[in-house]
Tab-separated table of C-alpha atoms in Angstrom:
chain	number	residue	atom	x	y	z
A	125	MET	CA	60.974	77.013	215.434
A	126	SER	CA	58.794	78.520	218.161
A	127	HIS	CA	55.834	76.592	219.645
A	128	GLU	CA	53.534	79.164	218.055
A	129	ASP	CA	55.054	78.946	214.627
A	130	SER	CA	54.788	75.138	214.720
A	131	ARG	CA	50.919	75.463	214.942
A	132	ARG	CA	50.677	77.713	211.758
A	133	PRO	CA	49.733	76.011	208.526
A	134	PRO	CA	52.793	75.753	206.246
A	135	ALA	CA	53.062	78.294	203.439
A	136	PRO	CA	52.623	76.507	200.008
A	137	VAL	CA	55.767	76.115	198.061
A	138	ALA	CA	56.527	77.440	194.576
A	139	VAL	CA	58.356	74.989	192.329
A	140	ARG	CA	60.649	76.173	189.422
A	141	VAL	CA	62.355	73.624	187.161
A	142	GLY	CA	64.615	75.121	184.489
A	143	ASP	CA	66.035	72.791	181.755
A	144	TRP	CA	66.806	70.154	184.381
A	145	GLY	CA	68.370	66.795	183.957
A	146	TRP	CA	69.872	64.041	186.106
A	147	ARG	CA	72.006	61.041	185.026
A	148	TYR	CA	72.818	58.373	187.608
A	149	ALA	CA	76.490	57.538	188.040
A	150	GLY	CA	77.517	54.544	185.796
A	151	ARG	CA	74.505	55.059	183.403
A	152	HIS	CA	74.846	56.291	179.813
A	153	ALA	CA	71.354	57.526	179.503
A	154	TRP	CA	69.810	60.427	181.297
A	155	ALA	CA	67.032	59.546	183.723
A	156	VAL	CA	65.485	63.023	183.109
A	157	ARG	CA	66.624	65.657	180.615
A	158	GLY	CA	65.432	68.995	179.353
A	159	LEU	CA	62.575	69.368	181.917
A	160	THR	CA	61.209	72.917	182.342
A	161	LEU	CA	58.212	73.233	184.643
A	162	SER	CA	56.658	75.787	187.009
A	163	VAL	CA	54.139	74.803	189.747
A	164	GLU	CA	52.499	77.637	191.591
A	165	PRO	CA	51.940	77.663	195.375
A	166	GLY	CA	48.933	75.528	196.236
A	167	GLU	CA	48.615	73.730	192.876
A	168	ARG	CA	47.848	70.063	192.918
A	169	VAL	CA	49.750	68.136	189.984
A	170	LEU	CA	49.481	64.628	188.815
A	171	LEU	CA	52.778	63.608	187.244
A	172	LEU	CA	52.368	60.870	184.565
A	173	GLY	CA	54.690	59.204	182.106
A	174	ALA	CA	55.971	55.785	180.951
A	175	SER	CA	57.710	53.487	183.308
A	176	GLY	CA	61.234	54.697	183.393
A	177	ALA	CA	60.442	58.202	182.199
A	178	GLY	CA	61.985	59.743	185.300
A	179	LYS	CA	59.018	60.544	187.518
A	180	SER	CA	60.590	59.289	190.752
A	181	THR	CA	63.853	60.999	189.834
A	182	VAL	CA	62.004	64.309	189.584
A	183	LEU	CA	60.441	63.929	193.001
A	184	ALA	CA	63.726	62.895	194.553
A	185	GLY	CA	65.462	65.934	192.979
A	186	LEU	CA	62.765	68.316	194.406
A	187	ALA	CA	63.161	66.733	197.830
A	188	GLY	CA	66.915	67.212	197.714
A	189	VAL	CA	67.820	63.586	198.183
A	190	LEU	CA	69.378	62.640	194.842
A	191	GLY	CA	72.885	62.916	196.185
A	192	GLY	CA	76.155	64.762	195.070
A	193	ASP	CA	78.570	64.469	192.245
A	194	ASP	CA	79.484	60.873	193.196
A	195	ASP	CA	75.908	59.759	192.817
A	196	GLY	CA	75.365	61.302	189.344
A	197	GLU	CA	75.469	64.259	187.033
A	198	THR	CA	72.969	67.146	186.898
A	199	GLN	CA	72.220	70.080	184.652
A	200	GLY	CA	69.834	73.035	184.850
A	201	SER	CA	68.144	74.201	187.991
A	202	LEU	CA	65.590	73.012	190.587
A	203	LEU	CA	64.255	75.717	193.012
A	204	LEU	CA	61.622	75.707	195.780
A	205	ASP	CA	60.641	79.228	196.655
A	206	GLY	CA	63.849	80.435	194.837
A	207	ARG	CA	66.259	78.224	196.788
A	208	ALA	CA	67.868	74.779	196.112
A	209	PRO	CA	65.894	71.856	197.594
A	210	THR	CA	68.932	70.870	199.774
A	211	GLU	CA	68.683	74.228	201.574
A	212	VAL	CA	65.063	73.942	202.422
A	213	ARG	CA	64.461	70.150	203.153
A	214	GLY	CA	61.921	70.908	205.834
A	215	ARG	CA	59.725	72.643	203.399
A	216	SER	CA	58.976	69.436	201.366
A	217	GLY	CA	58.069	65.925	202.337
A	218	LEU	CA	58.770	62.951	200.093
A	219	LEU	CA	56.832	59.625	200.140
A	220	LEU	CA	59.087	57.035	198.494
A	221	GLN	CA	57.939	54.389	196.177
A	222	ASP	CA	59.371	51.684	198.503
A	223	PRO	CA	57.723	52.121	201.922
A	224	ASP	CA	60.430	49.839	203.505
A	225	ALA	CA	62.987	52.422	202.726
A	226	GLN	CA	61.175	54.977	204.979
A	227	VAL	CA	60.668	52.874	208.080
A	228	ILE	CA	63.225	54.181	210.639
A	229	LEU	CA	62.133	53.356	214.225
A	230	ALA	CA	60.887	50.188	215.823
A	231	ARG	CA	57.464	51.404	216.927
A	232	VAL	CA	54.727	52.961	214.889
A	233	GLY	CA	54.186	56.063	217.020
A	234	ASP	CA	57.876	56.805	217.200
A	235	ASP	CA	58.284	56.316	213.450
A	236	VAL	CA	55.525	58.925	212.666
A	237	ALA	CA	56.869	61.285	215.235
A	238	PHE	CA	60.460	61.075	214.028
A	239	ALA	CA	60.382	63.874	211.348
A	240	CYS	CA	58.295	66.149	213.493
A	241	GLU	CA	60.917	65.878	216.315
A	242	ASN	CA	63.618	66.811	213.916
A	243	LEU	CA	61.579	69.911	212.962
A	244	GLY	CA	61.329	70.981	216.515
A	245	VAL	CA	57.531	70.469	217.011
A	246	ALA	CA	56.621	70.976	220.614
A	247	ARG	CA	55.873	67.861	222.550
A	248	ASP	CA	52.314	68.744	223.577
A	249	GLU	CA	51.520	69.169	219.860
A	250	LEU	CA	53.590	66.307	218.565
A	251	TRP	CA	51.583	63.389	219.733
A	252	PRO	CA	48.129	64.878	218.733
A	253	ARG	CA	49.740	65.296	215.209
A	254	VAL	CA	50.830	61.689	215.299
A	255	ARG	CA	47.430	60.294	216.248
A	256	ALA	CA	45.646	62.652	213.724
A	257	ALA	CA	47.982	61.544	210.898
A	258	LEU	CA	47.419	57.750	211.701
A	259	ASP	CA	43.664	58.323	211.724
A	260	ALA	CA	43.923	60.206	208.457
A	261	VAL	CA	45.385	57.241	206.627
A	262	ALA	CA	43.219	54.725	208.513
A	263	LEU	CA	46.131	52.840	210.082
A	264	ASP	CA	44.411	51.466	213.049
A	265	VAL	CA	47.218	49.940	215.085
A	266	PRO	CA	48.513	50.803	218.627
A	267	LEU	CA	51.276	53.438	218.794
A	268	ASP	CA	53.715	50.767	220.229
A	269	ARG	CA	52.994	48.244	217.510
A	270	SER	CA	56.290	46.946	216.048
A	271	THR	CA	56.937	48.496	212.591
A	272	ALA	CA	58.397	45.105	211.513
A	273	GLN	CA	54.898	43.537	212.015
A	274	LEU	CA	53.339	45.740	209.306
A	275	SER	CA	52.481	44.539	205.828
A	276	GLY	CA	53.759	46.390	202.726
A	277	GLY	CA	50.476	48.259	202.365
A	278	GLN	CA	50.423	49.133	206.109
A	279	LYS	CA	54.034	50.379	205.756
A	280	GLN	CA	52.876	52.611	203.076
A	281	ARG	CA	50.255	54.131	205.178
A	282	LEU	CA	52.778	54.600	208.016
A	283	ALA	CA	55.154	56.419	205.723
A	284	LEU	CA	52.355	58.681	204.549
A	285	ALA	CA	51.300	59.381	208.121
A	286	GLY	CA	54.854	60.517	208.928
A	287	LEU	CA	54.753	62.829	205.913
A	288	LEU	CA	51.357	64.255	206.803
A	289	ALA	CA	52.389	64.883	210.466
A	290	MET	CA	55.292	67.094	209.275
A	291	ARG	CA	52.762	69.449	207.545
A	292	PRO	CA	55.242	70.415	204.743
A	293	GLY	CA	54.515	73.149	202.221
A	294	LEU	CA	55.174	70.701	199.366
A	295	LEU	CA	53.847	67.065	199.297
A	296	LEU	CA	55.785	64.819	196.935
A	297	LEU	CA	54.017	61.474	196.724
A	298	ASP	CA	55.474	58.590	194.657
A	299	GLU	CA	52.647	56.141	193.907
A	300	PRO	CA	51.132	56.356	197.467
A	301	THR	CA	48.344	53.922	196.743
A	302	ALA	CA	49.999	51.414	194.563
A	303	ASN	CA	50.243	48.690	197.301
A	304	LEU	CA	46.724	49.342	198.692
A	305	ASP	CA	43.466	47.643	198.135
A	306	PRO	CA	40.824	49.813	196.371
A	307	GLN	CA	39.078	50.836	199.539
A	308	GLY	CA	42.509	51.721	201.149
A	309	ALA	CA	43.521	53.541	198.090
A	310	ALA	CA	40.301	55.710	198.385
A	311	GLU	CA	40.940	56.406	202.043
A	312	VAL	CA	44.458	57.508	201.543
A	313	ARG	CA	43.551	59.645	198.620
A	314	ASP	CA	40.767	61.336	200.615
A	315	ALA	CA	43.181	61.747	203.527
A	316	VAL	CA	45.613	63.637	201.338
A	317	ALA	CA	42.869	65.736	199.839
A	318	SER	CA	41.569	66.657	203.366
A	319	VAL	CA	45.205	67.693	204.388
A	320	LEU	CA	45.583	69.785	201.255
A	321	ASP	CA	42.229	71.551	201.823
A	322	ALA	CA	43.217	72.423	205.421
A	323	SER	CA	46.836	73.438	204.720
A	324	GLY	CA	46.668	74.752	201.198
A	325	ALA	CA	50.021	72.878	200.468
A	326	THR	CA	51.386	72.286	196.994
A	327	MET	CA	51.280	68.680	195.873
A	328	ILE	CA	53.004	66.683	193.128
A	329	VAL	CA	51.796	63.106	192.981
A	330	VAL	CA	53.094	60.237	190.728
A	331	GLU	CA	50.664	57.511	189.967
A	332	HIS	CA	50.055	55.351	186.905
A	333	ARG	CA	46.352	55.092	187.412
A	334	VAL	CA	44.837	58.378	186.445
A	335	ALA	CA	41.308	57.657	187.822
A	336	VAL	CA	42.486	57.519	191.477
A	337	TRP	CA	43.589	61.170	191.484
A	338	ARG	CA	41.669	62.836	188.610
A	339	ASP	CA	39.167	64.555	190.795
A	340	VAL	CA	41.773	65.727	193.441
A	341	VAL	CA	44.342	67.459	191.151
A	342	ASP	CA	43.904	70.512	189.046
A	343	ARG	CA	46.688	69.855	186.591
A	344	VAL	CA	48.200	66.884	184.814
A	345	VAL	CA	51.803	66.910	183.542
A	346	VAL	CA	53.064	64.085	181.397
A	347	LEU	CA	56.771	63.442	181.063
A	348	ASP	CA	58.208	62.553	177.687
A	349	ALA	CA	60.569	59.492	177.987
A	350	ALA	CA	62.856	61.196	175.377
A	351	GLY	CA	63.008	64.324	177.591
A	352	GLY	CA	60.925	67.343	178.476
A	353	VAL	CA	57.158	67.368	178.798
A	354	LEU	CA	54.748	65.559	176.540
A	355	ALA	CA	51.524	67.291	177.765
A	356	ASP	CA	50.551	69.729	180.442
A	357	GLY	CA	47.141	71.173	181.499
A	358	ALA	CA	43.884	70.663	183.067
A	359	PRO	CA	43.052	66.921	183.555
A	360	ASP	CA	40.053	66.833	181.149
A	361	ASP	CA	41.849	68.862	178.544
A	362	VAL	CA	45.020	66.595	178.627
A	363	LEU	CA	43.215	63.354	178.802
A	364	ALA	CA	40.939	64.349	175.815
A	365	ASP	CA	43.448	66.260	173.528
A	366	ALA	CA	46.520	64.062	174.104
A	367	ALA	CA	44.772	60.671	174.208
A	368	GLY	CA	46.706	59.224	171.284
A	369	ASP	CA	50.164	60.407	172.557
A	370	LEU	CA	49.288	59.428	176.054
A	371	ARG	CA	48.191	55.930	175.008
A	372	ARG	CA	51.457	55.323	173.095
A	373	ALA	CA	53.354	56.594	176.137
A	374	GLY	CA	51.581	53.982	178.286
A	375	VAL	CA	49.446	56.406	180.449
A	376	TRP	CA	46.400	54.597	181.978
A	377	LEU	CA	43.379	56.254	180.469
A	378	PRO	CA	40.084	56.032	182.276
A	379	GLY	CA	37.765	53.511	180.360
A	380	ALA	CA	40.546	51.686	178.613
A	381	PRO	CA	39.484	48.098	177.826
A	382	THR	CA	40.926	45.099	179.823
A	383	PRO	CA	42.329	42.360	177.764
A	384	VAL	CA	40.226	39.232	177.628
A	385	ALA	CA	41.821	36.249	179.207
A	386	PRO	CA	42.479	33.275	176.896
A	387	ALA	CA	40.843	29.987	177.593
A	388	VAL	CA	43.334	27.474	179.210
A	389	ALA	CA	42.711	23.775	179.636
A	390	LEU	CA	43.826	22.811	183.159
A	391	GLY	CA	46.129	19.897	183.599
A	392	GLY	CA	46.947	17.672	186.481
A	393	PRO	CA	47.388	18.763	190.194
A	394	LEU	CA	50.515	20.592	191.302
A	395	LEU	CA	49.983	21.707	194.852
A	396	GLU	CA	47.330	21.123	197.458
A	397	ALA	CA	46.807	22.877	200.940
A	398	ARG	CA	44.357	21.575	203.456
A	399	GLU	CA	43.644	23.638	206.712
A	400	LEU	CA	46.919	25.220	206.042
A	401	ALA	CA	47.840	27.450	209.076
A	402	VAL	CA	50.265	30.233	208.027
A	403	GLY	CA	52.006	32.984	209.970
A	404	HIS	CA	55.405	34.332	211.018
A	405	SER	CA	56.832	32.490	214.068
A	406	PRO	CA	58.684	34.837	216.321
A	407	LEU	CA	61.438	32.115	216.536
A	408	PHE	CA	61.795	31.275	212.874
A	409	SER	CA	61.247	32.523	209.395
A	410	GLY	CA	62.515	30.764	206.280
A	411	ARG	CA	64.194	32.407	203.396
A	412	ARG	CA	66.863	30.073	202.202
A	413	ARG	CA	70.595	30.509	201.779
A	414	ALA	CA	72.147	29.353	198.427
A	415	GLY	CA	73.406	26.217	200.105
A	416	GLY	CA	69.854	25.199	201.136
A	417	GLY	CA	70.012	26.248	204.843
A	418	ARG	CA	67.577	28.837	206.255
A	419	ARG	CA	67.872	32.394	207.251
A	420	ARG	CA	65.388	35.057	208.582
A	421	HIS	CA	63.028	36.298	205.956
A	422	ARG	CA	63.122	40.070	205.725
A	423	GLY	CA	60.601	42.625	204.753
A	424	ASP	CA	57.690	40.992	203.052
A	425	GLY	CA	54.396	40.152	204.730
A	426	ASN	CA	53.575	40.570	208.439
A	427	ALA	CA	56.937	39.600	209.837
A	428	GLY	CA	56.643	38.539	213.482
A	429	ASP	CA	52.936	37.869	213.283
A	430	ALA	CA	52.252	34.523	214.745
A	431	LEU	CA	48.440	34.557	214.451
A	432	PRO	CA	47.531	31.775	212.067
A	433	PHE	CA	44.743	31.647	209.424
A	434	LEU	CA	43.602	28.634	207.643
A	435	ALA	CA	43.675	28.028	203.930
A	436	ASP	CA	42.301	25.313	201.607
A	437	LEU	CA	43.648	25.576	198.080
A	438	ALA	CA	44.313	23.306	195.079
A	439	VAL	CA	46.633	24.534	192.218
A	440	ALA	CA	46.650	22.621	188.940
A	441	GLU	CA	48.759	22.865	185.788
A	442	GLY	CA	47.794	25.995	183.949
A	443	SER	CA	45.612	27.440	186.717
A	444	ALA	CA	45.714	31.023	188.086
A	445	VAL	CA	44.700	32.064	191.517
A	446	ALA	CA	44.478	35.665	192.780
A	447	LEU	CA	44.962	36.144	196.552
A	448	THR	CA	42.956	39.190	197.437
A	449	GLY	CA	41.957	41.186	200.626
A	450	ARG	CA	42.642	44.299	202.529
A	451	SER	CA	46.242	45.510	203.264
A	452	GLY	CA	47.673	43.574	206.231
A	453	ALA	CA	45.257	40.635	205.930
A	454	GLY	CA	48.215	38.189	205.334
A	455	LYS	CA	48.320	37.777	201.515
A	456	SER	CA	52.145	37.989	201.382
A	457	THR	CA	52.464	35.471	204.252
A	458	LEU	CA	50.250	32.942	202.478
A	459	ALA	CA	52.097	33.502	199.247
A	460	LEU	CA	55.555	33.017	200.888
A	461	THR	CA	54.271	29.732	202.544
A	462	LEU	CA	52.863	28.423	199.337
A	463	GLY	CA	56.218	29.203	197.756
A	464	GLY	CA	58.172	27.090	200.292
A	465	LEU	CA	59.875	30.162	201.872
A	466	LEU	CA	57.997	30.156	205.124
A	467	PRO	CA	57.241	27.052	207.270
A	468	ARG	CA	53.624	26.201	207.725
A	469	LEU	CA	52.317	26.436	211.292
A	470	GLY	CA	49.819	23.593	210.822
A	471	GLY	CA	47.692	21.633	208.441
A	472	THR	CA	49.130	20.185	205.240
A	473	LEU	CA	50.996	21.447	202.120
A	474	ALA	CA	51.763	18.886	199.558
A	475	ALA	CA	53.230	19.065	196.039
A	476	SER	CA	52.202	16.490	193.502
A	477	PRO	CA	54.822	13.970	192.211
A	478	ALA	CA	54.865	15.913	188.974
A	479	LEU	CA	55.864	19.244	190.724
A	480	ALA	CA	57.958	17.678	193.439
A	481	ASN	CA	60.000	15.563	191.000
A	482	GLY	CA	61.555	13.532	193.659
A	483	ALA	CA	62.132	16.449	196.099
A	484	GLY	CA	59.621	15.424	198.772
A	485	ALA	CA	55.967	16.480	199.320
A	486	ASP	CA	56.279	19.662	201.447
A	487	PRO	CA	57.804	22.661	199.538
A	488	GLY	CA	58.884	23.994	203.007
A	489	ASP	CA	61.412	21.215	203.168
A	490	TRP	CA	62.918	21.854	199.675
A	491	ARG	CA	66.484	23.219	199.246
A	492	SER	CA	67.034	26.441	197.249
A	493	ARG	CA	68.185	24.483	194.077
A	494	GLU	CA	65.065	22.269	194.344
A	495	LEU	CA	62.811	25.285	194.447
A	496	LEU	CA	64.383	26.811	191.297
A	497	THR	CA	62.648	24.694	188.665
A	498	ARG	CA	59.558	23.899	190.810
A	499	ILE	CA	58.247	26.998	192.439
A	500	GLY	CA	59.587	30.559	191.619
A	501	SER	CA	58.620	33.417	193.952
A	502	VAL	CA	58.547	37.168	193.320
A	503	PHE	CA	58.632	39.206	196.677
A	504	GLN	CA	56.604	42.318	197.300
A	505	SER	CA	59.910	44.330	197.535
A	506	PRO	CA	61.989	43.636	194.487
A	507	GLU	CA	65.227	44.643	196.032
A	508	HIS	CA	64.982	41.823	198.471
A	509	GLN	CA	65.856	39.315	195.838
A	510	PHE	CA	68.533	41.080	193.749
A	511	LEU	CA	71.989	39.569	193.882
A	512	ALA	CA	74.012	41.047	191.060
A	513	SER	CA	75.458	44.262	189.898
A	514	ARG	CA	74.019	44.199	186.324
A	515	VAL	CA	70.509	43.435	185.021
A	516	ARG	CA	71.585	40.646	182.705
A	517	ASP	CA	73.618	38.910	185.530
A	518	GLU	CA	70.545	39.061	187.726
A	519	LEU	CA	68.476	37.287	185.011
A	520	ALA	CA	71.226	34.776	184.536
A	521	ALA	CA	71.750	33.912	188.263
A	522	GLY	CA	69.014	31.149	188.287
A	523	PRO	CA	70.116	29.458	185.098
A	524	ARG	CA	73.710	29.469	186.217
A	525	ALA	CA	72.712	27.908	189.547
A	526	LEU	CA	71.112	25.186	187.577
A	527	ARG	CA	74.368	24.745	185.579
A	528	LEU	CA	72.742	25.383	182.292
A	529	THR	CA	75.092	25.863	179.341
A	530	PRO	CA	76.299	29.430	178.730
A	531	ALA	CA	74.511	29.304	175.315
A	532	GLU	CA	71.077	28.382	176.914
A	533	THR	CA	71.649	30.949	179.624
A	534	ASP	CA	72.260	33.607	177.163
A	535	ARG	CA	69.295	32.631	175.089
A	536	ARG	CA	66.939	32.732	178.120
A	537	VAL	CA	68.281	36.184	179.234
A	538	SER	CA	68.014	37.735	175.837
A	539	ALA	CA	64.476	36.574	175.491
A	540	LEU	CA	63.481	37.954	178.910
A	541	LEU	CA	65.315	41.291	178.304
A	542	ASP	CA	63.273	41.694	175.189
A	543	ALA	CA	59.916	40.509	176.594
A	544	LEU	CA	60.166	42.698	179.728
A	545	GLY	CA	61.406	45.842	177.874
A	546	LEU	CA	64.748	45.793	179.676
A	547	SER	CA	67.129	45.304	176.689
A	548	ASP	CA	68.495	48.886	176.856
A	549	LEU	CA	69.209	48.448	180.595
A	550	ALA	CA	70.949	45.068	180.408
A	551	ASP	CA	74.206	46.451	181.777
A	552	ALA	CA	72.551	48.762	184.350
A	553	ASN	CA	72.774	48.094	188.148
A	554	PRO	CA	69.401	46.692	189.188
A	555	PHE	CA	69.184	49.060	192.157
A	556	THR	CA	69.245	52.127	189.779
A	557	LEU	CA	66.155	51.116	187.933
A	558	SER	CA	62.755	52.743	188.382
A	559	GLY	CA	60.222	50.972	190.553
A	560	GLY	CA	58.406	49.511	187.545
A	561	GLN	CA	61.559	48.330	185.967
A	562	LYS	CA	62.708	46.715	189.120
A	563	ARG	CA	59.407	44.822	189.369
A	564	ARG	CA	59.706	43.575	185.833
A	565	LEU	CA	63.227	42.417	186.526
A	566	SER	CA	62.145	40.507	189.602
A	567	VAL	CA	59.421	38.746	187.676
A	568	GLY	CA	62.060	37.887	185.072
A	569	THR	CA	64.370	36.347	187.604
A	570	ALA	CA	61.621	33.953	188.547
A	571	LEU	CA	60.841	33.066	184.961
A	572	ALA	CA	64.374	32.407	183.973
A	573	THR	CA	64.409	28.997	185.619
A	574	ARG	CA	61.020	28.119	184.141
A	575	PRO	CA	59.470	26.737	187.305
A	576	GLY	CA	56.222	24.694	187.125
A	577	MET	CA	54.548	27.150	189.498
A	578	LEU	CA	54.998	30.949	189.998
A	579	VAL	CA	54.091	32.746	193.247
A	580	LEU	CA	53.927	36.478	192.553
A	581	ASP	CA	53.378	39.272	195.116
A	582	GLU	CA	51.984	42.448	193.509
A	583	PRO	CA	53.530	41.686	190.153
A	584	THR	CA	52.040	44.823	188.389
A	585	PHE	CA	53.308	47.397	190.910
A	586	GLY	CA	54.771	50.424	189.094
A	587	GLN	CA	53.728	49.525	185.621
A	588	ASP	CA	52.484	51.788	182.948
A	589	ALA	CA	49.682	50.604	180.669
A	590	ASN	CA	52.026	49.240	178.047
A	591	THR	CA	54.364	47.272	180.325
A	592	TRP	CA	51.329	46.068	182.233
A	593	ARG	CA	49.871	44.524	179.014
A	594	ALA	CA	53.252	43.009	178.294
A	595	LEU	CA	53.344	41.264	181.727
A	596	VAL	CA	49.814	40.100	181.245
A	597	GLU	CA	50.585	38.613	177.862
A	598	LEU	CA	53.716	36.905	179.254
A	599	ILE	CA	51.932	35.372	182.227
A	600	ALA	CA	48.914	34.338	180.020
A	601	ALA	CA	51.309	32.553	177.716
A	602	LEU	CA	52.905	30.822	180.635
A	603	ARG	CA	49.475	29.533	181.675
A	604	GLY	CA	48.910	28.284	178.183
A	605	GLU	CA	52.190	26.281	178.526
A	606	GLY	CA	50.983	24.598	181.802
A	607	HIS	CA	52.677	26.787	184.348
A	608	ALA	CA	50.444	27.618	187.395
A	609	ILE	CA	50.196	31.204	188.808
A	610	VAL	CA	49.458	32.279	192.288
A	611	ALA	CA	49.362	36.111	192.739
A	612	ALA	CA	48.860	38.121	195.818
A	613	THR	CA	47.361	41.363	194.204
A	614	HIS	CA	45.097	44.323	194.543
A	615	ASP	CA	44.914	44.718	190.795
A	616	ALA	CA	41.438	43.367	189.785
A	617	GLU	CA	42.142	44.098	186.150
A	618	PHE	CA	45.233	41.972	186.142
A	619	ALA	CA	43.439	39.036	187.866
A	620	SER	CA	40.723	39.313	185.257
A	621	ALA	CA	43.109	39.587	182.345
A	622	ILE	CA	44.948	36.382	183.260
A	623	GLY	CA	41.688	34.553	184.067
A	624	ALA	CA	42.437	34.036	187.728
A	625	SER	CA	39.999	32.602	190.260
A	626	GLU	CA	39.869	34.488	193.528
A	627	LEU	CA	40.769	33.508	197.079
A	628	ARG	CA	40.087	36.381	199.584
A	629	VAL	CA	42.114	36.640	202.617
A	630	ASP	CA	39.893	38.275	205.192
A	631	ALA	CA	40.548	40.115	208.406
A	632	ARG	CA	39.383	37.142	210.452
A	633	ARG	CA	42.594	35.297	209.399
A	634	GLU	CA	40.825	32.899	207.309
A	635	VAL	CA	40.793	32.405	203.503
A	636	ALA	CA	37.270	32.616	201.876
A	637	ALA	CA	36.681	31.226	198.442
């Protein structure tokens, strides 16, 4: 590519999908089947559908990253400007559902520049592109900031910045605002809209929340979980004419009522924090080995960030607390510390005798087996806690570690498979699930040991309206049984639906009630 060519806006891509399908290796069911779709150059499409309907698979296919015959079976055709996606990879840019999977280099600036360098962008243009892309997604960090120090939401902005800097003719965005606070989600959406206005690029965006992108897109396509397309047309027409079908398919419709949280009588104290200083020490971080020793925690929160903030918090039986705040403020770090997975840097963290049950006061000193029935944690990235090669074995790992009887283990696993809508996937590999299905499985693994307290990091990520309600009902029922819930979340509707009080983690590294 010449220097002059690199400065030209990319030509928008035409997408043609002809009776296309994909089945992952080792799976009986097709992830997508019978999909026929045309997207004209410059169109902006919102792709909707139930959790597990194949939305992410479609984007991966269009980006040419699904793999070959060893990875799965395909049928039909996918074409970008009349050619196979694998032949024109530079013409499309894919933002994955898991931002961790797209972080490549150790420094922010280098990571954003990586794809541009591969495309041969001239050096005198490359770094202005990098800075413009970071400004567009409002990621205000130095170019030499370690990517390992970014939160999940910041990594999502970083991945999007790298994509925008490429200036592809086709933007493929897989839930780009799911891990962002409302203000951040609006900033990212507006940044994408600005890029589209300037470049004229084609866009296909997957998002469960219709309202975020409704005013940006000119077309809505709804995948049918049984195969093909359920609805296709202008946003207002589809949302009005197909409301009944869309509601049954789990599509988030604007104005849908939020469930009312049931009243819960609080019980005795479980955990208390006083002037709790939390952060990531550069010398230590503490996810545990199965035998109770420690190993470096990977991937969640602001790894390597040693700047403490202070928290005062009391958790009682049946209580629910939502940790809120901007992306990167430290919600995940606080959650990991409350869950006994990171050591406190100062202050006190003490479990009540009822929760500790002889294990000692500070959860940071508990062994893995002691945590199992006391505090269960769900990480921001589900893959970071998967151990088994089958969904049912993943759910059974905790009960087996507790040496429960096979009959009791099977009973708990069957109940969770049913409650989480994963029964048909019981024998699937956890890593082949959709993002929403992985999230539900990770919640299930924490529930399987029935801990007195649950610490959840973005528990509703990737959920359609139906699976979201199922999670809300499950967690509300746990509260009624006396389990306490602490959730780091940007989902205000979820916090309201489970009746959670709010603790806001602010940018001054303090927690404000």
